mmCIF file of C-alpha atoms in Angstrom:
data_model
loop_
_atom_site.group_PDB
_atom_site.id
_atom_site.type_symbol
_atom_site.label_atom_id
_atom_site.label_comp_id
_atom_site.label_asym_id
_atom_site.label_seq_id
_atom_site.Cartn_x
_atom_site.Cartn_y
_atom_site.Cartn_z
ATOM 1 C CA MET A 1 0.000 0.000 0.000
ATOM 2 C CA LYS A 2 2.879 2.402 0.803
ATOM 3 C CA LYS A 3 4.310 1.813 -2.670
ATOM 4 C CA ILE A 4 0.997 2.606 -4.351
ATOM 5 C CA ILE A 5 0.721 5.827 -2.339
ATOM 6 C CA LEU A 6 4.271 6.780 -3.376
ATOM 7 C CA VAL A 7 3.430 6.389 -7.080
ATOM 8 C CA LEU A 8 0.170 8.340 -6.672
ATOM 9 C CA ILE A 9 2.143 11.178 -5.032
ATOM 10 C CA MET A 10 4.738 11.247 -7.811
ATOM 11 C CA LEU A 11 2.228 11.453 -10.666
ATOM 12 C CA PRO A 12 0.761 14.841 -9.586
ATOM 13 C CA LEU A 13 4.342 16.131 -9.244
ATOM 14 C CA LEU A 14 4.903 15.155 -12.861
ATOM 15 C CA LEU A 15 1.815 17.037 -13.946
ATOM 16 C CA GLN A 16 2.828 20.069 -11.864
ATOM 17 C CA ALA A 17 6.268 20.013 -13.470
ATOM 18 C CA GLN A 18 4.524 20.104 -16.838
ATOM 19 C CA THR A 19 2.123 22.942 -16.051
ATOM 20 C CA GLU A 20 4.492 25.517 -14.536
ATOM 21 C CA SER A 21 4.703 28.643 -16.728
ATOM 22 C CA LEU A 22 2.473 27.092 -19.412
ATOM 23 C CA ASP A 23 -0.909 28.176 -20.712
ATOM 24 C CA ALA A 24 -3.785 25.691 -21.139
ATOM 25 C CA GLN A 25 -2.881 24.691 -24.712
ATOM 26 C CA GLU A 26 0.787 24.170 -23.852
ATOM 27 C CA THR A 27 -0.158 22.164 -20.774
ATOM 28 C CA LEU A 28 -2.372 19.865 -22.835
ATOM 29 C CA SER A 29 0.420 19.380 -25.359
ATOM 30 C CA GLN A 30 3.024 18.623 -22.678
ATOM 31 C CA ASN A 31 0.782 16.152 -20.838
ATOM 32 C CA THR A 32 0.064 14.388 -24.127
ATOM 33 C CA ALA A 33 3.811 13.943 -24.557
ATOM 34 C CA LEU A 34 3.972 12.558 -20.999
ATOM 35 C CA VAL A 35 1.269 9.982 -21.778
ATOM 36 C CA GLU A 36 3.128 8.962 -24.953
ATOM 37 C CA GLN A 37 6.278 8.381 -22.899
ATOM 38 C CA PHE A 38 4.512 6.200 -20.349
ATOM 39 C CA ALA A 39 2.750 4.337 -23.186
ATOM 40 C CA GLN A 40 6.084 2.609 -23.869
ATOM 41 C CA LEU A 41 6.050 0.900 -20.459
ATOM 42 C CA ALA A 42 3.452 -1.794 -21.194
ATOM 43 C CA PRO A 43 5.344 -3.410 -24.119
ATOM 44 C CA MET A 44 8.714 -2.759 -22.443
ATOM 45 C CA GLY A 45 7.558 -4.771 -19.432
ATOM 46 C CA VAL A 46 6.812 -7.765 -21.682
ATOM 47 C CA ASN A 47 9.747 -7.788 -24.129
ATOM 48 C CA PRO A 48 12.254 -4.895 -24.113
ATOM 49 C CA TYR A 49 14.197 -6.013 -27.204
ATOM 50 C CA LEU A 50 11.092 -6.391 -29.385
ATOM 51 C CA THR A 51 9.731 -3.074 -28.060
ATOM 52 C CA VAL A 52 12.759 -1.110 -29.257
ATOM 53 C CA PHE A 53 13.141 -3.083 -32.515
ATOM 54 C CA LEU A 54 9.500 -2.886 -33.635
ATOM 55 C CA THR A 55 9.076 0.717 -32.465
ATOM 56 C CA SER A 56 12.184 1.662 -34.459
ATOM 57 C CA VAL A 57 10.761 -0.088 -37.526
ATOM 58 C CA CYS A 58 7.484 1.797 -37.090
ATOM 59 C CA SER A 59 9.395 5.067 -36.734
ATOM 60 C CA LYS A 60 11.315 4.393 -39.949
ATOM 61 C CA VAL A 61 8.174 3.657 -41.999
ATOM 62 C CA GLY A 62 6.355 6.739 -40.667
ATOM 63 C CA PHE A 63 3.911 4.898 -38.363
ATOM 64 C CA HIS A 64 4.426 6.706 -35.060
ATOM 65 C CA ASN A 65 3.146 9.284 -32.596
ATOM 66 C CA ASP A 66 4.990 12.529 -31.803
ATOM 67 C CA TYR A 67 7.131 11.033 -29.038
ATOM 68 C CA VAL A 68 8.336 8.060 -31.079
ATOM 69 C CA GLY A 69 8.819 10.221 -34.171
ATOM 70 C CA THR A 70 10.992 12.797 -32.382
ATOM 71 C CA ASN A 71 12.995 10.465 -30.111
ATOM 72 C CA PRO A 72 16.482 10.127 -31.682
ATOM 73 C CA PHE A 73 16.937 6.680 -30.147
ATOM 74 C CA PHE A 74 14.149 5.136 -32.244
ATOM 75 C CA SER A 75 15.284 6.863 -35.448
ATOM 76 C CA SER A 76 18.761 5.310 -35.380
ATOM 77 C CA TRP A 77 19.584 2.561 -37.890
ATOM 78 C CA ILE A 78 22.236 1.241 -35.492
ATOM 79 C CA VAL A 79 19.613 0.823 -32.762
ATOM 80 C CA LEU A 80 17.206 -0.882 -35.178
ATOM 81 C CA CYS A 81 19.817 -3.399 -36.355
ATOM 82 C CA LEU A 82 21.266 -4.044 -32.886
ATOM 83 C CA PHE A 83 17.922 -4.673 -31.217
ATOM 84 C CA GLY A 84 16.747 -6.726 -34.176
ATOM 85 C CA ILE A 85 19.690 -9.068 -33.603
ATOM 86 C CA LEU A 86 19.065 -9.132 -29.833
ATOM 87 C CA PHE A 87 15.381 -9.879 -30.344
ATOM 88 C CA PHE A 88 15.909 -12.739 -32.769
ATOM 89 C CA PHE A 89 18.704 -14.244 -30.662
ATOM 90 C CA THR A 90 16.722 -14.143 -27.399
ATOM 91 C CA SER A 91 13.625 -15.459 -29.199
ATOM 92 C CA LEU A 92 15.674 -18.433 -30.390
ATOM 93 C CA VAL A 93 16.942 -19.069 -26.859
ATOM 94 C CA GLY A 94 13.446 -18.611 -25.425
ATOM 95 C CA THR A 95 11.808 -21.108 -27.762
ATOM 96 C CA VAL A 96 14.291 -23.769 -28.938
ATOM 97 C CA PHE A 97 16.098 -24.169 -25.600
ATOM 98 C CA LYS A 98 12.880 -24.152 -23.589
ATOM 99 C CA THR A 99 11.465 -27.180 -25.437
ATOM 100 C CA ASN A 100 13.851 -29.293 -23.327
ATOM 101 C CA LYS A 101 13.689 -29.046 -19.532
ATOM 102 C CA ALA A 102 17.405 -29.856 -19.308
ATOM 103 C CA THR A 103 18.295 -26.717 -21.283
ATOM 104 C CA ALA A 104 15.314 -24.592 -20.208
ATOM 105 C CA THR A 105 17.553 -23.171 -17.472
ATOM 106 C CA ILE A 106 19.411 -21.265 -20.214
ATOM 107 C CA GLY A 107 16.127 -19.639 -21.200
ATOM 108 C CA LEU A 108 15.508 -18.763 -17.556
ATOM 109 C CA ALA A 109 18.930 -17.106 -17.322
ATOM 110 C CA ASP A 110 18.210 -15.242 -20.563
ATOM 111 C CA THR A 111 14.917 -13.947 -19.134
ATOM 112 C CA TYR A 112 16.719 -12.752 -16.009
ATOM 113 C CA LEU A 113 19.294 -10.859 -18.079
ATOM 114 C CA SER A 114 16.568 -9.387 -20.312
ATOM 115 C CA ASN A 115 14.790 -8.039 -17.235
ATOM 116 C CA LYS A 116 17.996 -6.338 -16.104
ATOM 117 C CA ALA A 117 18.589 -4.979 -19.610
ATOM 118 C CA ALA A 118 15.069 -3.514 -19.711
ATOM 119 C CA LEU A 119 15.954 -1.061 -16.924
ATOM 120 C CA ILE A 120 18.998 0.216 -18.827
ATOM 121 C CA ILE A 121 17.136 0.347 -22.148
ATOM 122 C CA ASN A 122 14.240 2.287 -20.611
ATOM 123 C CA ALA A 123 16.647 4.818 -19.083
ATOM 124 C CA ILE A 124 18.387 5.313 -22.443
ATOM 125 C CA VAL A 125 15.049 5.812 -24.251
ATOM 126 C CA ILE A 126 13.963 8.479 -21.741
ATOM 127 C CA LEU A 127 17.322 10.269 -21.590
ATOM 128 C CA ALA A 128 18.148 10.089 -25.315
ATOM 129 C CA PRO A 129 16.306 13.356 -26.209
ATOM 130 C CA THR A 130 18.353 15.125 -23.504
ATOM 131 C CA PHE A 131 21.773 13.972 -24.692
ATOM 132 C CA ILE A 132 21.149 13.508 -28.436
ATOM 133 C CA SER A 133 19.601 16.710 -29.707
ATOM 134 C CA ASN A 134 19.732 18.644 -32.969
ATOM 135 C CA ASP A 135 18.782 21.790 -31.085
ATOM 136 C CA PRO A 136 21.976 23.954 -30.816
ATOM 137 C CA VAL A 137 20.496 25.977 -27.943
ATOM 138 C CA HIS A 138 19.838 22.809 -25.939
ATOM 139 C CA ASN A 139 23.315 21.478 -26.710
ATOM 140 C CA GLU A 140 24.833 24.766 -25.504
ATOM 141 C CA VAL A 141 22.950 24.457 -22.195
ATOM 142 C CA VAL A 142 24.232 20.906 -21.747
ATOM 143 C CA TYR A 143 27.802 22.009 -22.546
ATOM 144 C CA GLN A 144 27.687 24.910 -20.099
ATOM 145 C CA ALA A 145 26.335 22.681 -17.352
ATOM 146 C CA GLY A 146 29.546 20.668 -17.473
ATOM 147 C CA PHE A 147 28.581 17.281 -18.807
ATOM 148 C CA LEU A 148 24.829 16.807 -18.436
ATOM 149 C CA SER A 149 21.607 18.644 -17.771
ATOM 150 C CA ILE A 150 18.495 16.702 -16.755
ATOM 151 C CA SER A 151 15.213 18.347 -15.831
ATOM 152 C CA PHE A 152 13.241 17.491 -12.688
ATOM 153 C CA LYS A 153 10.396 16.226 -14.867
ATOM 154 C CA THR A 154 12.721 13.824 -16.706
ATOM 155 C CA LEU A 155 14.101 12.476 -13.422
ATOM 156 C CA LEU A 156 10.574 11.863 -12.125
ATOM 157 C CA ILE A 157 9.573 10.076 -15.339
ATOM 158 C CA LEU A 158 12.718 7.962 -15.087
ATOM 159 C CA GLY A 159 12.068 7.085 -11.436
ATOM 160 C CA VAL A 160 8.404 6.119 -11.964
ATOM 161 C CA SER A 161 9.140 4.080 -15.082
ATOM 162 C CA LEU A 162 12.045 2.193 -13.499
ATOM 163 C CA TYR A 163 9.952 1.365 -10.441
ATOM 164 C CA PHE A 164 7.174 0.139 -12.738
ATOM 165 C CA LEU A 165 9.591 -2.156 -14.586
ATOM 166 C CA VAL A 166 11.143 -3.542 -11.393
ATOM 167 C CA VAL A 167 7.745 -4.611 -10.053
ATOM 168 C CA VAL A 168 6.187 -5.806 -13.329
ATOM 169 C CA MET A 169 9.235 -7.732 -14.543
ATOM 170 C CA ALA A 170 9.662 -9.396 -11.139
ATOM 171 C CA PHE A 171 6.100 -10.729 -11.405
ATOM 172 C CA LYS A 172 6.718 -11.776 -15.025
ATOM 173 C CA PHE A 173 9.846 -13.650 -13.943
ATOM 174 C CA PHE A 174 7.814 -15.337 -11.201
ATOM 175 C CA ILE A 175 5.342 -16.580 -13.827
ATOM 176 C CA ASP A 176 8.261 -17.785 -15.985
ATOM 177 C CA ILE A 177 9.584 -19.752 -13.007
ATOM 178 C CA LEU A 178 6.207 -21.409 -12.385
ATOM 179 C CA ILE A 179 6.036 -22.388 -16.051
ATOM 180 C CA PHE A 180 9.603 -23.719 -15.850
ATOM 181 C CA LEU A 181 8.619 -25.856 -12.854
ATOM 182 C CA SER A 182 5.570 -27.295 -14.643
ATOM 183 C CA PRO A 183 5.917 -30.869 -15.974
ATOM 184 C CA ILE A 184 4.124 -30.031 -19.235
ATOM 185 C CA PRO A 185 6.591 -30.216 -22.172
ATOM 186 C CA PHE A 186 6.882 -27.292 -24.618
ATOM 187 C CA ILE A 187 4.773 -24.966 -22.444
ATOM 188 C CA ASP A 188 7.809 -22.705 -21.892
ATOM 189 C CA ALA A 189 8.254 -22.224 -25.637
ATOM 190 C CA VAL A 190 4.527 -21.652 -26.187
ATOM 191 C CA LEU A 191 4.522 -19.004 -23.456
ATOM 192 C CA GLU A 192 7.519 -17.278 -25.063
ATOM 193 C CA ILE A 193 5.724 -17.080 -28.417
ATOM 194 C CA ALA A 194 2.619 -15.745 -26.670
ATOM 195 C CA LYS A 195 4.692 -13.030 -24.954
ATOM 196 C CA ILE A 196 6.127 -11.951 -28.305
ATOM 197 C CA ALA A 197 2.620 -11.660 -29.771
ATOM 198 C CA ILE A 198 1.337 -9.724 -26.730
ATOM 199 C CA ALA A 199 4.323 -7.347 -26.812
ATOM 200 C CA ALA A 200 3.748 -6.676 -30.536
ATOM 201 C CA ILE A 201 0.068 -5.868 -29.881
ATOM 202 C CA PHE A 202 1.036 -3.554 -26.985
ATOM 203 C CA ILE A 203 3.529 -1.730 -29.232
ATOM 204 C CA ILE A 204 0.825 -1.030 -31.833
ATOM 205 C CA ILE A 205 -1.550 0.136 -29.086
ATOM 206 C CA SER A 206 1.145 2.423 -27.599
ATOM 207 C CA ILE A 207 1.431 4.212 -30.951
ATOM 208 C CA VAL A 208 -2.243 4.276 -31.971
ATOM 209 C CA SER A 209 -3.740 4.979 -28.529
ATOM 210 C CA PRO A 210 -1.153 5.957 -25.885
ATOM 211 C CA ILE A 211 -3.793 6.510 -23.202
ATOM 212 C CA THR A 212 -5.030 2.918 -23.651
ATOM 213 C CA SER A 213 -1.456 1.684 -23.321
ATOM 214 C CA VAL A 214 -1.019 3.675 -20.093
ATOM 215 C CA ILE A 215 -4.213 2.147 -18.674
ATOM 216 C CA ILE A 216 -2.917 -1.333 -19.554
ATOM 217 C CA ALA A 217 0.386 -0.462 -17.852
ATOM 218 C CA VAL A 218 -1.390 0.673 -14.680
ATOM 219 C CA VAL A 219 -3.400 -2.577 -14.550
ATOM 220 C CA MET A 220 -0.195 -4.596 -15.085
ATOM 221 C CA PHE A 221 1.496 -2.669 -12.284
ATOM 222 C CA LEU A 222 -1.325 -3.132 -9.756
ATOM 223 C CA ILE A 223 -1.576 -6.882 -10.427
ATOM 224 C CA SER A 224 2.211 -7.269 -10.207
ATOM 225 C CA LEU A 225 2.413 -5.215 -7.016
ATOM 226 C CA PHE A 226 -0.253 -7.410 -5.383
ATOM 227 C CA PHE A 227 1.826 -10.558 -5.991
ATOM 228 C CA TYR A 228 5.254 -8.974 -5.546
ATOM 229 C CA LYS A 229 5.966 -9.896 -1.919
ATOM 230 C CA ARG A 230 4.407 -13.341 -2.361
ATOM 231 C CA SER A 231 6.699 -14.159 -5.261
ATOM 232 C CA ILE A 232 10.005 -12.651 -4.134
ATOM 233 C CA ARG A 233 11.197 -15.675 -2.110
ATOM 234 C CA LEU A 234 10.798 -18.083 -5.054
ATOM 235 C CA ILE A 235 12.418 -15.508 -7.366
ATOM 236 C CA ASN A 236 15.418 -15.160 -5.046
ATOM 237 C CA LYS A 237 15.834 -18.899 -4.629
ATOM 238 C CA THR A 238 15.557 -19.565 -8.371
ATOM 239 C CA LYS A 239 17.971 -16.768 -9.223
ATOM 240 C CA TYR A 240 20.480 -18.016 -6.693
ATOM 241 C CA LEU A 241 20.219 -21.779 -7.305
ATOM 242 C CA ILE A 242 19.530 -21.879 -11.066
ATOM 243 C CA VAL A 243 20.466 -18.605 -12.776
ATOM 244 C CA TYR A 244 23.628 -17.577 -10.907
ATOM 245 C CA PRO A 245 25.464 -20.923 -11.418
ATOM 246 C CA ILE A 246 24.904 -20.613 -15.181
ATOM 247 C CA LEU A 247 26.178 -17.024 -15.263
ATOM 248 C CA ASN A 248 29.116 -17.952 -13.019
ATOM 249 C CA ILE A 249 30.418 -20.379 -15.651
ATOM 250 C CA PHE A 250 31.863 -17.330 -17.393
ATOM 251 C CA LYS A 251 33.443 -15.842 -14.232
ATOM 252 C CA SER A 252 36.901 -16.416 -12.802
ATOM 253 C CA LYS A 253 37.550 -18.167 -9.502
ATOM 254 C CA GLU A 254 38.706 -14.904 -7.934
ATOM 255 C CA THR A 255 35.441 -13.163 -8.898
ATOM 256 C CA LYS A 256 33.386 -15.999 -7.429
ATOM 257 C CA LEU A 257 35.292 -16.338 -4.148
ATOM 258 C CA THR A 258 36.559 -12.842 -3.339
ATOM 259 C CA ASP A 259 35.746 -9.161 -3.577
ATOM 260 C CA GLY A 260 39.150 -8.664 -5.177
ATOM 261 C CA LYS A 261 40.963 -8.883 -1.860
ATOM 262 C CA ASN A 262 39.084 -10.699 0.919
ATOM 263 C CA LEU A 263 37.058 -13.921 0.938
ATOM 264 C CA SER A 264 33.526 -13.045 -0.181
ATOM 265 C CA ILE A 265 30.796 -15.342 -1.536
ATOM 266 C CA LEU A 266 27.101 -14.973 -2.295
ATOM 267 C CA VAL A 267 24.755 -17.049 -0.131
ATOM 268 C CA LEU A 268 21.012 -17.437 0.372
ATOM 269 C CA THR A 269 19.567 -17.139 3.883
ATOM 270 C CA ASN A 270 17.788 -20.381 4.770
ATOM 271 C CA THR A 271 16.522 -18.977 8.088
ATOM 272 C CA LYS A 272 16.018 -15.527 9.576
ATOM 273 C CA ILE A 273 19.401 -14.377 10.886
ATOM 274 C CA GLY A 274 19.315 -11.271 13.068
ATOM 275 C CA LYS A 275 18.138 -8.347 10.922
ATOM 276 C CA LEU A 276 18.140 -10.437 7.728
ATOM 277 C CA LYS A 277 14.967 -12.146 6.507
ATOM 278 C CA LYS A 278 14.742 -15.712 5.273
ATOM 279 C CA GLY A 279 15.090 -16.223 1.521
ATOM 280 C CA ILE A 280 17.269 -13.249 0.548
ATOM 281 C CA ILE A 281 20.588 -13.198 -1.291
ATOM 282 C CA VAL A 282 23.416 -11.734 0.802
ATOM 283 C CA ARG A 283 27.204 -11.695 0.775
ATOM 284 C CA LEU A 284 29.211 -13.709 3.335
ATOM 285 C CA GLN A 285 32.048 -11.242 3.704
ATOM 286 C CA GLU A 286 35.419 -11.528 5.441
ATOM 287 C CA THR A 287 36.315 -8.206 7.095
ATOM 288 C CA ASP A 288 38.890 -6.891 9.572
ATOM 289 C CA GLU A 289 36.216 -7.201 12.298
ATOM 290 C CA GLY A 290 35.367 -10.819 11.430
ATOM 291 C CA ILE A 291 32.848 -12.574 9.185
ATOM 292 C CA LYS A 292 29.750 -10.533 8.278
ATOM 293 C CA LEU A 293 26.581 -11.037 6.280
ATOM 294 C CA VAL A 294 26.033 -8.011 4.035
ATOM 295 C CA LYS A 295 22.800 -7.174 2.230
ATOM 296 C CA ASN A 296 23.473 -4.581 -0.476
ATOM 297 C CA ARG A 297 20.661 -2.078 -1.035
ATOM 298 C CA PHE A 298 20.261 0.422 -3.862
ATOM 299 C CA LEU A 299 20.310 4.054 -2.639
ATOM 300 C CA LEU A 300 20.082 2.838 0.990
ATOM 301 C CA ALA A 301 22.648 1.859 3.583
ATOM 302 C CA ASN A 302 23.701 -1.797 3.469
ATOM 303 C CA ILE A 303 22.392 -4.126 6.190
ATOM 304 C CA ILE A 304 25.351 -5.696 8.013
ATOM 305 C CA GLN A 305 24.837 -8.673 10.332
ATOM 306 C CA ASP A 306 27.483 -10.373 12.496
ATOM 307 C CA ILE A 307 27.597 -14.181 12.255
ATOM 308 C CA ASP A 308 29.584 -16.713 14.295
ATOM 309 C CA LEU A 309 30.630 -19.729 12.194
ATOM 310 C CA SER A 310 32.417 -21.572 15.012
ATOM 311 C CA ASN A 311 29.779 -24.343 15.324
ATOM 312 C CA PHE A 312 28.723 -24.507 11.658
ATOM 313 C CA HIS A 313 29.073 -27.484 9.317
ATOM 314 C CA PHE A 314 28.616 -28.196 5.584
ATOM 315 C CA LYS A 315 26.178 -30.661 4.053
ATOM 316 C CA GLN A 316 26.535 -31.062 0.294
ATOM 317 C CA ASN A 317 23.549 -32.018 -1.894
ATOM 318 C CA HIS A 318 23.222 -32.227 -5.677
ATOM 319 C CA LEU A 319 21.540 -28.829 -6.033
ATOM 320 C CA ASP A 320 23.149 -26.937 -3.174
ATOM 321 C CA ILE A 321 25.301 -26.935 -0.062
ATOM 322 C CA ILE A 322 23.687 -26.302 3.327
ATOM 323 C CA MET A 323 25.813 -24.382 5.797
ATOM 324 C CA SER A 324 24.218 -24.401 9.259
ATOM 325 C CA ASN A 325 24.899 -24.585 12.986
ATOM 326 C CA GLU A 326 24.114 -27.609 15.160
ATOM 327 C CA ASP A 327 20.480 -26.824 15.953
ATOM 328 C CA GLY A 328 19.742 -25.390 12.479
ATOM 329 C CA ALA A 329 18.689 -22.025 13.918
ATOM 330 C CA ASN A 330 21.098 -20.248 11.569
ATOM 331 C CA SER A 331 21.341 -21.700 8.096
ATOM 332 C CA LEU A 332 22.746 -20.539 4.760
ATOM 333 C CA VAL A 333 22.576 -22.057 1.269
ATOM 334 C CA LEU A 334 25.433 -22.162 -1.249
ATOM 335 C CA ASN A 335 24.630 -22.885 -4.895
ATOM 336 C CA ARG A 336 26.339 -25.298 -7.318
ATOM 337 C CA THR A 337 29.012 -22.704 -8.110
ATOM 338 C CA TYR A 338 30.785 -23.643 -4.882
ATOM 339 C CA HIS A 339 30.742 -27.456 -5.206
ATOM 340 C CA LYS A 340 34.270 -27.641 -6.604
ATOM 341 C CA TYR A 341 35.514 -25.148 -3.993
ATOM 342 C CA LEU A 342 33.921 -26.878 -0.996
ATOM 343 C CA SER A 343 37.161 -28.277 0.451
ATOM 344 C CA GLU A 344 38.829 -24.892 0.076
ATOM 345 C CA LEU A 345 35.913 -23.088 1.770
ATOM 346 C CA SER A 346 35.904 -25.691 4.551
ATOM 347 C CA GLU A 347 39.563 -24.940 5.258
ATOM 348 C CA LYS A 348 39.233 -21.145 5.062
ATOM 349 C CA TYR A 349 36.122 -20.977 7.262
ATOM 350 C CA ASN A 350 37.352 -23.823 9.479
ATOM 351 C CA ILE A 351 34.050 -25.626 8.997
ATOM 352 C CA GLU A 352 33.630 -29.423 8.973
ATOM 353 C CA ILE A 353 32.100 -31.175 5.937
ATOM 354 C CA ARG A 354 29.548 -33.591 7.454
ATOM 355 C CA SER A 355 28.398 -35.139 4.156
ATOM 356 C CA LYS A 356 29.640 -34.898 0.607
ATOM 357 C CA LYS A 357 27.650 -35.825 -2.500
ATOM 358 C CA GLU A 358 29.367 -37.684 -5.307
ATOM 359 C CA LEU A 359 28.926 -35.366 -8.290
ATOM 360 C CA ASN A 360 29.872 -35.530 -11.934
ATOM 361 C CA LEU A 361 31.751 -32.265 -12.409
ATOM 362 C CA ASN A 362 33.392 -32.810 -15.786
ATOM 363 C CA LEU A 363 34.787 -29.363 -16.533
ATOM 364 C CA LYS A 364 35.878 -30.378 -20.057
ATOM 365 C CA MET A 365 32.288 -30.685 -21.295
ATOM 366 C CA GLY A 366 30.865 -28.251 -23.808
ATOM 367 C CA PHE A 367 28.581 -25.499 -22.509
ATOM 368 C CA ILE A 368 25.299 -27.193 -23.489
ATOM 369 C CA LYS A 369 26.303 -30.605 -22.124
ATOM 370 C CA LYS A 370 27.503 -28.982 -18.912
ATOM 371 C CA ILE A 371 24.130 -27.262 -18.455
ATOM 372 C CA LYS A 372 22.301 -30.555 -19.069
ATOM 373 C CA THR A 373 24.213 -32.177 -16.200
ATOM 374 C CA PHE A 374 23.859 -29.190 -13.882
ATOM 375 C CA PHE A 375 20.281 -29.797 -12.822
ATOM 376 C CA ASN A 376 18.071 -32.883 -12.580
ATOM 377 C CA LYS A 377 14.452 -33.691 -11.711
ATOM 378 C CA SER A 378 15.129 -33.699 -7.971
ATOM 379 C CA ASP A 379 16.496 -30.145 -8.247
ATOM 380 C CA ILE A 380 13.301 -28.947 -9.922
ATOM 381 C CA ALA A 381 11.259 -30.767 -7.257
ATOM 382 C CA GLU A 382 13.210 -28.847 -4.598
ATOM 383 C CA LEU A 383 12.218 -25.532 -6.209
ATOM 384 C CA LYS A 384 8.595 -26.687 -6.450
ATOM 385 C CA SER A 385 8.470 -27.115 -2.686
ATOM 386 C CA VAL A 386 9.283 -23.409 -2.312
ATOM 387 C CA ALA A 387 6.541 -22.371 -4.720
ATOM 388 C CA LYS A 388 3.825 -23.971 -2.616
#
């Protein structure tokens, strides 16, 4: 409820920013431009790559509203070609790979990365008119300001739109996870095709009737916000246990085990530990004051929690490694990334390994074969138990 109130407060501020020093006709024109900007959010929340690619195509053929037609980002041939390639590549990953549950994890990782990319893409779309302008007066203002000049209205639009995408794409990822966990073959690929079709329809609506697109976006946001807290634990666990190990294949040992200097690994809280809730991703960090659990927060101070590992032990499973004390009151989860480093972590933390699973960790396999051996049916069953 607090989040809804925050958005409702910010929207009048946007309108006020538009109406200052403007007569009625200018105000109407400016607010129309505002609606056209927010109209992009509905398709962006479904498929960011298709949104930019198809909108750029529409801009090139002359099928656009004023905002799309005047935004230099959509009029660029480089943008059109780049996002066309990204769209077709991710569509291939999202359909072909998802027809097989063994490789569907790649599609899940791709969806996670696409959600992250959407935030950057949206920011570029909004800020492009500020930094890429044919207006010499505007360019002179930017130059005199030092290196950038962003209006209060633009910052508010950016803040509201990014918050919208964070909430909506989290819910969309939650639905993708539930589909991934379903035993029905090919449903992942069918869903991906359906999302492409829905995004294309939303793009057309955003150009033809921006106000309708904004209404759709508001409905999407309210539904997503309602399920946000209910879905976040499954999202965190899936990201940590399924997505991160795939992405970590491309990272060095030093990146996975240190912060560049001290021992530092990502873990998932399996119980509530002090100020930290159950089911969140935190960093187990070695510091001069001892071992700490650190929860990084955007624009807010990090949450730092002391933890005593003196009576902890390791229990290795196929999917994860459980790191807990004797009575299980404090428990952390390590993902498959740390299987091959378990002995090293045991020595550095001075923690006993109580049980060790025999695993096939053939590092000479190709990428696809390695992914197929990463996760099995029991791993998916473990994630299903969290979804209930």
